Structures are given as C-alpha cells and as structure tokens.
C-alpha cells in the first residue's frame, strides 16, 4: 500500500474520530438539560410569553406570537423593515396577510 | 461492487496530480457545506428552544381587538370565561413594553401576583440568589441579564426609576436576576408586582393586557374557542397550537435574508456542478482514452472516478460538519450571529443549546455528496462509452 493511501485512510479516520468526539462532547455538555427545561417551563408558566429575546427592535418580532397585525404598522403608517430582523423572522401567520388580505 | 485498492490508489494519485484544482474544489465544497450546516444548526437550535417554551404555555391566549388594534380586556370578563365548561383557570395578565430612552432599548415588563406561597417557591427556582418574598413589600423587580447590564452601564446599580404614564418617577429596586439557563427567554424581561406594572403603564386596575386560559382536556379546545367567540366576538383566541405552527415557519423564507444566503451558496454550488456537467476538459478525455487503450474497462474507469469524487466530497462534508459544530457551539457563530440577533442593543448571549437534527444532516449530505459524485460520474460515463481512438483523436 502506498504511503499516500495510508495518509488518506489516516485523514478519514482522524476526521471521523474528531466529528464523533466533538459531537459526543457537545451532546454531553451543551445539550439542554432536564433542569434547564424545568426552569424554562417554570418561567414560561409564570410569564406566559414564549418568544425568545433574540431580537428586540420591533414589537411584532420580539413577541411575535402575540402581536396583532396593526403592531406591524404601528411604528409608522407604512410597513417598516428592520434589517435584518424582519427579513429573518416572520411574524405569526395568524396575524399576517393571506392571499392579499390583511386579517388581524 | 468489489473494492479494488489499486483503483483507490490510482484515484488518490490522480487527485494529487491535479493539485491546485483538487484543493480549490475541496475548499469551495467545504465552505458551502459549512455555511449551510451552520445556518441550519442555528435555526434548528432556535426552533428547538422555541418548541420547549411553547410546550409549557397555557392552552389559550385571549386578546381584545378594537378597530383592528389590541386593547385592554376588562376584568369583568374573567368570571363569564370561568363559567365555560372545561376551563380550568383564567388568568388576566398585565404586560407591555417600556422604552428606556437613554439606551434606546425596549424592555418587556411583566406584572405578576407574587402573593401565593406555591408561586413564590417556583419563581425562586429560576432566580439567582434572591428572596422572592421581598418582591412585594420592597417594591422590587427581577430583571434579565441584558436589562441588568444596560442598567449598570447607565449607573443604575441597585434600583431603576421608571417614568410612569403620569410623568412621575417610580423607583423599583433590583432584587435579583434570572438564571443563566433562561437567558434566551428572559434577557430583556422585567418581572415586578402587578400593582407597580399598573402604575408604570398608567392602566386602570380593572383592566388587563390580555387573558390566558388553561384548559384541562386538550380535546375540548375547539369547543371552548367557539364558545369564547360567541360570548365575546371582539376577542381573538390564539391557541397553543397556533403558536406551535407559527414556529414551524418562523424564518421568513419568502423574502428573507436567510433565503438569499441559502440561494447564493446553493447557486454557487450548482454553478460548479453545471461547469462539471457541461463536459470534460480535453485533458481529462485524453486520460480516459489512454486508460481505455491500456485495457481498462468502462467499469474500472467509473469506479476510479467514483473513488476520486467520493474522497473529495466526503472529506469536505466531514470537515465542514466538524467546523460548523465548532463555529456555532464553541465560538457562538461570529458574523452569522448578527443575522439572527439583529442590531438591537440588548443582545442576549448566543449560547444555543446543542441540538442535532439527524434528518437535516442527511438532507445536507444528499444535497452535496451524491450531487457532486453525479456531476463527476455522468460526463466520465459519456466519455468512457466512446472508443479509445475516438476519444484520443
């Protein structure tokens, strides 16, 4: 067997081993623990607001599941786009437009 | 298919011989798969986080709409709602946004009833080093990590002066902050007694922002929704299922930046594929011709090409997967993170929970590896079908 074939096999074994070890490490240390899930559950039970605080620029993106269609237009008479928030996150479909109609 | 080590070695030498070209294709493939995998890892982790949250929500949220806008709900509506059969509890809520002008950020302020013992005990579990009992008597509040940081930057170490709707100052003491485990949910939140929330928002105490309804039997939800609609036609009912469905398409694929990112990378990838498919270079054709003249069968040529392309794209796939996991979960996705947290000044820490979505990885594999192998194999097959002298001519 040529030396480069050994290198190739070694490369694939090392890479696969690295992926497995990385996965195992992340799975065991960074997965959501039951304790964290319980804490989230308690918090959500208290406040009842499920949306994540990743984006706070607009009301309809921050608490998107509980916004109404007019909060989308609330900041101005026209629909304001907040780059990149409103490009990335879609407001809840039940407050959005369907087939060109605006339904609160 | 019988494995032939000599063919594998030939394929490897062929890749080494092509040097710069091999390296270029390998790097481009790695980068594309890395980009796609990173975006998918982030979005899956966010969706997982949202799905965990939504599972613990009350079954129904009622909002009153007037002239298309959400308005407060009179508290007198609570009693008739409780009388509907199947309703376990009805909780009027007071919450809203408070704009902190100095820093230009919006806080989410939630008023709670902190009187009940069971309530206090469960709240204590999500708050770091603080006695929840002091919340009511000392006009205290519990804040998220982001709020605490912003207030400290503006010299509010122990307290914060809210400006109420009347223009008066309402001093609230910072009694504690939320646990790091819930920072994605609570980063911009302020939890304070309901009484103080009414004062800050200037709301009459016989009204609530919205009402949440708990239903014992989920099967009864549609009936209860129709009864609520009959009782109060101006109330919009948002069910837990509605919210769950809305999380399925949270990312705006239609007009999103997210989509454009995906399109750019996918388009580049398919450009490479197209380039490959459009025909082999004369050098490659000559190589196939020589191999055929030396007595290689079509089967051998295709096998060699398969090994060659598989080594290249499977290596790129594994490397991209390893890099994207490290990029998202160890380094918290610099640059790409800005896409998901926007440019708001109240940025939460981007420590996403690790969530490995196997179908997504399989899809990524199928979109990259077989497509690339196909793009190499098809032109080679075409050339290998011809006679050796015809190819060499």
Tab-separated table of C-alpha atoms in Angstrom, chain A residues 35-77:
chain	number	residue	atom	x	y	z
A	35	UNK	CA	-33.010	21.030	34.828
A	36	UNK	CA	-32.827	23.790	32.218
A	37	UNK	CA	-36.063	22.553	30.619
A	38	UNK	CA	-37.752	22.632	34.043
A	39	UNK	CA	-36.538	26.178	34.663
A	40	UNK	CA	-37.781	27.311	31.276
A	41	UNK	CA	-41.113	25.624	31.974
A	42	UNK	CA	-41.431	27.415	35.315
A	43	UNK	CA	-40.539	30.741	33.789
A	44	UNK	CA	-42.960	30.330	30.885
A	45	UNK	CA	-45.655	29.227	33.337
A	46	UNK	CA	-45.126	32.489	35.248
A	47	UNK	CA	-44.965	34.967	32.415
A	48	UNK	CA	-46.788	33.110	29.634
A	49	UNK	CA	-44.671	34.768	26.944
A	50	UNK	CA	-42.936	32.131	24.856
A	51	UNK	CA	-40.931	34.151	22.357
A	52	UNK	CA	-37.170	34.432	22.543
A	53	UNK	CA	-35.476	37.707	23.328
A	54	UNK	CA	-33.099	37.403	20.398
A	55	UNK	CA	-34.435	40.456	18.631
A	56	UNK	CA	-35.937	43.458	20.383
A	57	UNK	CA	-36.061	46.072	17.644
A	58	UNK	CA	-39.731	45.670	16.874
A	59	UNK	CA	-42.698	44.679	18.981
A	60	UNK	CA	-44.038	42.265	16.415
A	61	UNK	CA	-40.720	40.457	16.244
A	62	UNK	CA	-39.965	40.373	19.976
A	63	UNK	CA	-43.351	38.959	20.992
A	64	UNK	CA	-44.294	37.826	17.538
A	65	UNK	CA	-46.750	35.135	18.596
A	66	UNK	CA	-48.885	37.653	20.485
A	67	UNK	CA	-48.713	40.656	18.210
A	68	UNK	CA	-51.587	41.948	16.137
A	69	UNK	CA	-51.445	42.985	12.529
A	70	UNK	CA	-51.528	46.676	13.370
A	71	UNK	CA	-48.459	46.420	15.549
A	72	UNK	CA	-46.679	45.592	12.324
A	73	UNK	CA	-47.677	49.024	11.042
A	74	UNK	CA	-47.555	50.598	14.484
A	75	UNK	CA	-44.286	52.468	14.221
A	76	UNK	CA	-45.218	54.314	11.081
A	77	UNK	CA	-48.109	54.465	8.596
